[in-house]
Amino acid sequence: MTKFREKRKDERYIFYNPADTRSLLFKEIEKYSTFKWNTHTGKEEEKSFEYHSSSYVKNSALIFSKLIPYSFDGNGLVRKDNKVEYLKLVINEMNKVADEVSYISTRLESVINSFKNNGYKVKSFKGKPLWRFVVGLGASHPQETSMTLHHIYGVPYIPASAIKGIIKHWSVLKFAEEYARIKKGEDVNFDTAVEEISEKLREGKNLSITIDNVSFYDLIRIFGTQEREGEIIFFDAYPCDKITLKIDVMNPHYKNYYFSTQPPADWDQPRPLPFLTVENTKFAFYVAGKDETLTLKAVKCAKDALKEHGVGAKTSLGYGIFTDF
């Protein structure tokens, strides 16, 4: 039989940061636990806990990657639910920066105007993920799973390098499919076609292939080669409305198989790994170039890649697919 007590402040947690930083964090981030009294053991047991943050706005990227609280169980081990509670803390901090989105948009517009004043044709579009997406999931992180958050603004964003990368990758796949069809009589399969298209694009060797009004030479001009830079500039994509973060879970079942030489077996224990995702948040994309026609073609390639391939991790499972352009 147990009796539940009220939630109260609990000091059994720690930050692995320098002493001065740690003393400030204890004032800004507090732990509150709900305890129960176990009449069988005659001991008080911690039922659940959560982290509370002060009203002072903090950088979510720092909380997520460097200022991580750790709570321990009765055996001195980090609690299994600590990661979920700490991710909830990150989400709560993100909810405080609603005004930051408009500030970022204003800053970005200033940059865009400077490009326009220097003769660039800048095109923009907005897109929203069909469900969820996460960029940087596999990056190094103390809690195994990561996410790309801007180190200054603290908000999720899509780096220009990631945008350009998926557009180029998707374009190679599309042109490789057509190239394999043309070379079918020469026994060129799709994998070989991908290698040849990638090499020709990298070296700037043109092909007489056009798909949806975009020629292979257009791709060479957009992405550049080993000898010359591309003619199109891709910008980081930032949220342009309310940011919504959600906790998702991946659940590998065969830990012993992945991390040792043991074969997978039905008696292996699943190992849930919580991770952060972005959901139902609209992003603004910008593309610039001196040639307006080429810039419009780059925008088309970008929309096709985001819609058909997706950006970030787990695209094969439906993450990172953008719509509502």
Coordinates of C-alpha atoms in Angstrom, one line a residue:
M1 CA 0.0 0.0 0.0
T2 CA 1.3 3.5 -0.9
K3 CA 0.4 7.0 -0.1
F4 CA 1.2 9.8 -2.5
R5 CA 2.7 13.1 -1.3
E6 CA 2.7 16.5 -2.9
K7 CA 5.3 17.5 -5.5
R8 CA 8.2 19.3 -3.9
K9 CA 11.7 20.6 -4.8
D10 CA 14.3 17.9 -5.0
E11 CA 18.1 18.7 -5.0
R12 CA 19.2 15.3 -6.2
Y13 CA 20.4 16.3 -9.6
I14 CA 23.6 17.8 -11.0
F15 CA 25.1 19.6 -14.0
Y16 CA 28.5 18.6 -15.3
N17 CA 29.7 22.1 -15.9
P18 CA 32.3 24.4 -14.3
A19 CA 31.5 25.4 -10.7
D20 CA 30.5 29.0 -11.6
T21 CA 28.2 27.9 -14.4
R22 CA 26.8 25.1 -12.2
S23 CA 25.8 27.5 -9.4
L24 CA 23.9 29.7 -11.8
L25 CA 22.1 26.7 -13.4
F26 CA 20.9 25.5 -10.0
K27 CA 19.1 28.8 -9.6
E28 CA 17.7 28.8 -13.1
I29 CA 16.7 25.1 -13.5
E30 CA 15.1 23.3 -10.6
K31 CA 14.0 19.8 -10.1
Y32 CA 10.6 18.9 -8.6
S33 CA 9.7 15.4 -7.7
T34 CA 6.6 13.5 -6.6
F35 CA 7.2 11.0 -3.9
K36 CA 5.3 8.1 -2.5
W37 CA 5.4 6.4 0.8
N38 CA 5.7 2.6 0.6
T39 CA 4.1 1.1 3.7
H40 CA 5.7 -2.3 3.0
T41 CA 9.3 -1.0 3.0
G42 CA 8.7 2.0 5.3
K43 CA 10.6 4.2 2.9
E44 CA 9.8 7.1 0.7
E45 CA 10.2 6.5 -3.0
E46 CA 10.5 9.0 -5.9
K47 CA 7.6 8.4 -8.3
S48 CA 8.3 10.9 -11.0
F49 CA 10.0 14.2 -11.5
E50 CA 10.3 17.2 -13.9
Y51 CA 12.6 20.1 -14.5
H52 CA 11.3 23.7 -14.0
S53 CA 13.0 26.6 -15.6
S54 CA 12.7 30.3 -14.5
S55 CA 11.0 32.8 -16.8
Y56 CA 14.3 34.1 -18.0
V57 CA 14.8 33.1 -21.6
K58 CA 17.7 30.8 -22.2
N59 CA 19.5 29.6 -25.4
S60 CA 17.8 26.3 -26.2
A61 CA 20.8 25.1 -28.1
L62 CA 23.0 25.5 -25.0
I63 CA 20.4 23.7 -22.8
F64 CA 20.2 20.9 -25.4
S65 CA 23.9 20.3 -25.9
K66 CA 25.9 21.6 -23.0
L67 CA 23.8 22.5 -19.9
I68 CA 22.2 19.1 -19.3
P69 CA 20.8 18.2 -15.9
Y70 CA 21.2 14.7 -14.6
S71 CA 19.0 13.0 -12.0
F72 CA 19.9 9.8 -10.2
D73 CA 18.0 6.9 -8.8
G74 CA 18.5 5.2 -5.5
N75 CA 21.5 3.3 -6.8
G76 CA 23.4 6.4 -7.9
L77 CA 22.7 5.7 -11.6
V78 CA 21.2 8.3 -14.1
R79 CA 17.5 7.8 -14.2
K80 CA 16.2 6.2 -17.4
D81 CA 13.5 8.9 -17.7
N82 CA 16.1 11.7 -17.3
K83 CA 16.5 12.2 -21.0
V84 CA 12.8 12.6 -21.7
E85 CA 12.4 15.1 -18.9
Y86 CA 15.5 17.1 -20.1
L87 CA 14.1 17.1 -23.6
K88 CA 10.8 18.5 -22.2
L89 CA 12.9 21.2 -20.6
V90 CA 14.4 22.1 -24.0
I91 CA 10.9 22.2 -25.5
N92 CA 9.6 24.5 -22.8
E93 CA 12.6 26.8 -23.4
M94 CA 11.8 26.8 -27.2
N95 CA 8.3 27.9 -26.4
K96 CA 9.6 31.1 -24.9
V97 CA 11.3 32.3 -28.1
A98 CA 8.2 33.1 -30.2
D99 CA 9.4 36.6 -30.8
E100 CA 12.8 35.3 -31.9
V101 CA 11.3 34.0 -35.2
S102 CA 10.2 37.5 -36.3
Y103 CA 13.7 38.9 -35.4
I104 CA 15.4 36.2 -37.4
S105 CA 13.1 37.0 -40.4
T106 CA 14.0 40.7 -40.1
R107 CA 17.7 39.9 -40.0
L108 CA 17.4 37.6 -43.0
E109 CA 15.5 40.1 -45.0
S110 CA 18.3 42.6 -44.5
V111 CA 20.8 40.1 -45.9
I112 CA 18.5 39.3 -48.8
N113 CA 18.2 43.0 -49.7
S114 CA 21.9 43.4 -49.7
F115 CA 22.1 40.6 -52.3
K116 CA 19.4 42.2 -54.4
N117 CA 21.3 45.5 -54.3
N118 CA 24.3 43.7 -55.7
G119 CA 22.5 42.4 -58.7
Y120 CA 21.3 39.0 -57.5
K121 CA 17.9 37.7 -58.3
V122 CA 16.5 36.2 -55.1
K123 CA 13.6 33.8 -55.0
S124 CA 11.9 32.5 -51.9
F125 CA 9.3 30.0 -51.0
K126 CA 7.9 28.6 -47.8
G127 CA 7.3 24.9 -47.0
K128 CA 5.9 22.8 -44.1
P129 CA 6.9 19.3 -43.2
L130 CA 4.3 16.7 -44.0
W131 CA 4.8 15.3 -40.5
R132 CA 8.1 15.6 -38.7
F133 CA 11.8 16.1 -39.5
V134 CA 15.1 16.2 -37.7
V135 CA 18.4 17.5 -39.2
G136 CA 21.6 16.4 -37.5
L137 CA 20.2 13.4 -35.6
G138 CA 23.5 11.5 -35.9
A139 CA 25.8 14.4 -34.9
S140 CA 28.0 14.0 -31.8
H141 CA 26.0 14.6 -28.6
P142 CA 26.3 13.7 -24.9
Q143 CA 22.8 12.1 -25.0
E144 CA 23.4 10.0 -28.2
T145 CA 20.8 11.6 -30.4
S146 CA 21.2 15.2 -31.6
M147 CA 19.5 17.9 -33.6
T148 CA 20.8 20.9 -35.5
L149 CA 20.0 24.1 -33.5
H150 CA 21.4 27.5 -34.3
H151 CA 24.2 28.2 -31.9
I152 CA 23.2 31.9 -31.5
Y153 CA 19.4 31.9 -31.9
G154 CA 18.9 28.5 -30.4
V155 CA 16.1 27.6 -32.9
P156 CA 16.0 24.6 -35.3
Y157 CA 17.1 25.4 -38.8
I158 CA 18.2 23.7 -42.0
P159 CA 21.8 24.6 -43.0
A160 CA 22.3 25.7 -46.6
S161 CA 24.8 22.8 -47.1
A162 CA 22.1 20.3 -46.2
I163 CA 19.6 21.9 -48.6
K164 CA 22.1 22.0 -51.5
G165 CA 23.2 18.5 -50.7
I166 CA 19.8 16.9 -50.9
I167 CA 18.9 18.9 -54.1
K168 CA 22.1 17.7 -55.8
H169 CA 21.5 14.1 -54.6
W170 CA 17.9 14.1 -55.8
S171 CA 18.9 15.6 -59.1
V172 CA 21.6 12.9 -59.6
L173 CA 19.0 10.2 -58.9
K174 CA 16.5 11.7 -61.4
F175 CA 19.1 12.1 -64.2
A176 CA 20.6 8.7 -63.5
E177 CA 17.2 7.1 -64.0
E178 CA 16.9 8.7 -67.4
Y179 CA 20.5 8.0 -68.2
A180 CA 20.0 4.3 -67.4
R181 CA 16.9 4.2 -69.7
I182 CA 18.9 5.8 -72.6
K183 CA 21.8 3.4 -72.1
K184 CA 19.7 0.3 -71.5
G185 CA 21.1 -1.4 -74.6
E186 CA 24.7 -0.9 -73.2
D187 CA 23.9 -2.8 -70.0
V188 CA 24.1 0.3 -67.8
N189 CA 22.1 -0.4 -64.6
F190 CA 20.8 2.3 -62.2
D191 CA 23.8 2.1 -59.7
T192 CA 26.3 2.4 -62.6
A193 CA 24.3 5.3 -63.9
V194 CA 24.4 7.1 -60.5
E195 CA 28.2 6.8 -60.5
E196 CA 28.6 8.1 -64.0
I197 CA 26.2 11.0 -63.5
S198 CA 27.9 12.0 -60.3
E199 CA 31.3 11.9 -62.0
K200 CA 30.2 13.9 -65.0
L201 CA 28.5 16.5 -62.8
R202 CA 31.6 16.7 -60.6
E203 CA 33.9 17.2 -63.7
G204 CA 31.5 19.4 -65.6
K205 CA 31.0 17.1 -68.6
N206 CA 27.7 17.9 -70.2
L207 CA 25.0 15.4 -71.3
S208 CA 22.2 15.9 -73.7
I209 CA 19.5 15.1 -71.1
T210 CA 16.7 17.4 -70.0
I211 CA 14.1 16.6 -67.4
D212 CA 11.1 18.9 -66.6
N213 CA 12.8 21.8 -68.5
V214 CA 16.0 21.4 -66.4
S215 CA 19.0 20.3 -68.5
F216 CA 22.1 18.6 -67.3
Y217 CA 24.1 21.7 -68.2
D218 CA 21.7 23.7 -65.8
L219 CA 22.8 21.3 -63.0
I220 CA 26.5 22.0 -63.8
R221 CA 25.8 25.7 -63.6
I222 CA 23.8 25.4 -60.4
F223 CA 26.1 23.2 -58.4
G224 CA 29.5 24.0 -60.0
T225 CA 32.4 21.6 -60.6
Q226 CA 35.8 20.9 -59.2
E227 CA 37.1 23.7 -61.4
R228 CA 34.5 26.4 -60.9
E229 CA 31.9 27.5 -58.3
G230 CA 28.2 27.1 -58.8
E231 CA 26.2 30.1 -60.0
I232 CA 23.4 29.6 -57.4
I233 CA 23.6 30.5 -53.7
F234 CA 21.5 28.5 -51.2
F235 CA 20.6 30.1 -47.8
D236 CA 20.0 28.5 -44.4
A237 CA 16.2 27.9 -44.0
Y238 CA 14.7 29.3 -40.8
P239 CA 11.3 28.8 -39.1
C240 CA 8.8 31.6 -40.1
D241 CA 6.0 30.7 -37.7
K242 CA 5.5 29.0 -34.3
I243 CA 8.1 26.4 -33.6
T244 CA 6.8 23.1 -32.5
L245 CA 9.1 20.5 -31.1
K246 CA 8.0 16.9 -30.3
I247 CA 9.7 14.0 -28.6
D248 CA 9.9 10.9 -30.8
V249 CA 11.4 7.5 -30.1
M250 CA 13.5 5.0 -32.0
N251 CA 13.5 1.5 -30.5
P252 CA 16.4 -0.7 -31.6
H253 CA 15.7 -4.3 -30.5
Y254 CA 19.1 -6.0 -30.8
K255 CA 21.5 -4.0 -28.7
N256 CA 23.9 -7.0 -28.2
Y257 CA 24.0 -7.6 -32.0
Y258 CA 24.8 -4.0 -32.8
F259 CA 27.4 -3.5 -30.1
S260 CA 29.0 -6.9 -29.9
T261 CA 29.5 -10.2 -31.8
Q262 CA 26.3 -11.8 -30.5
P263 CA 23.7 -12.8 -33.0
P264 CA 20.2 -11.1 -32.8
A265 CA 17.7 -13.1 -30.7
D266 CA 14.0 -12.9 -29.7
W267 CA 15.0 -12.5 -26.0
D268 CA 17.0 -9.3 -26.6
Q269 CA 15.6 -6.3 -24.7
P270 CA 14.4 -3.2 -26.8
R271 CA 16.3 0.0 -26.0
P272 CA 14.1 3.0 -26.5
L273 CA 16.0 6.2 -27.6
P274 CA 14.1 9.4 -27.3
F275 CA 15.0 12.2 -29.7
L276 CA 13.7 15.6 -30.7
T277 CA 11.9 16.4 -33.9
V278 CA 10.3 19.5 -35.5
E279 CA 6.6 19.2 -36.3
N280 CA 4.1 21.3 -38.2
T281 CA 6.5 24.3 -38.5
K282 CA 6.7 26.4 -41.6
F283 CA 10.2 27.2 -43.0
A284 CA 11.3 30.0 -45.4
F285 CA 13.8 29.0 -48.1
Y286 CA 15.8 31.4 -50.2
V287 CA 17.8 30.9 -53.4
A288 CA 19.8 33.5 -55.2
G289 CA 21.7 33.9 -58.5
K290 CA 22.6 36.4 -61.2
D291 CA 20.6 34.6 -63.9
E292 CA 16.9 34.7 -63.0
T293 CA 15.9 31.8 -65.3
L294 CA 18.6 29.6 -63.7
T295 CA 17.5 30.7 -60.2
L296 CA 13.9 29.7 -61.0
K297 CA 15.1 26.3 -62.2
A298 CA 17.1 25.9 -58.9
V299 CA 13.9 26.7 -57.0
K300 CA 12.0 24.0 -58.9
C301 CA 14.8 21.5 -58.1
A302 CA 14.6 22.5 -54.5
K303 CA 10.9 22.0 -54.2
D304 CA 11.1 18.7 -56.0
A305 CA 13.8 17.4 -53.7
L306 CA 12.1 18.5 -50.6
K307 CA 8.8 17.0 -51.7
E308 CA 10.0 13.8 -53.2
H309 CA 13.1 13.0 -51.2
G310 CA 13.0 15.0 -48.0
V311 CA 15.7 16.5 -45.8
G312 CA 17.4 15.3 -42.6
A313 CA 17.3 11.9 -41.0
K314 CA 14.9 9.0 -41.6
T315 CA 13.6 10.2 -44.9
S316 CA 12.9 6.6 -45.9
L317 CA 10.3 6.5 -43.1
G318 CA 8.6 9.6 -44.2
Y319 CA 10.4 12.2 -42.1
G320 CA 11.6 15.4 -43.7
I321 CA 9.1 15.5 -46.5
F322 CA 8.0 19.1 -47.2
T323 CA 4.7 20.2 -48.8
D324 CA 2.4 23.3 -48.8
F325 CA 4.8 25.3 -51.1

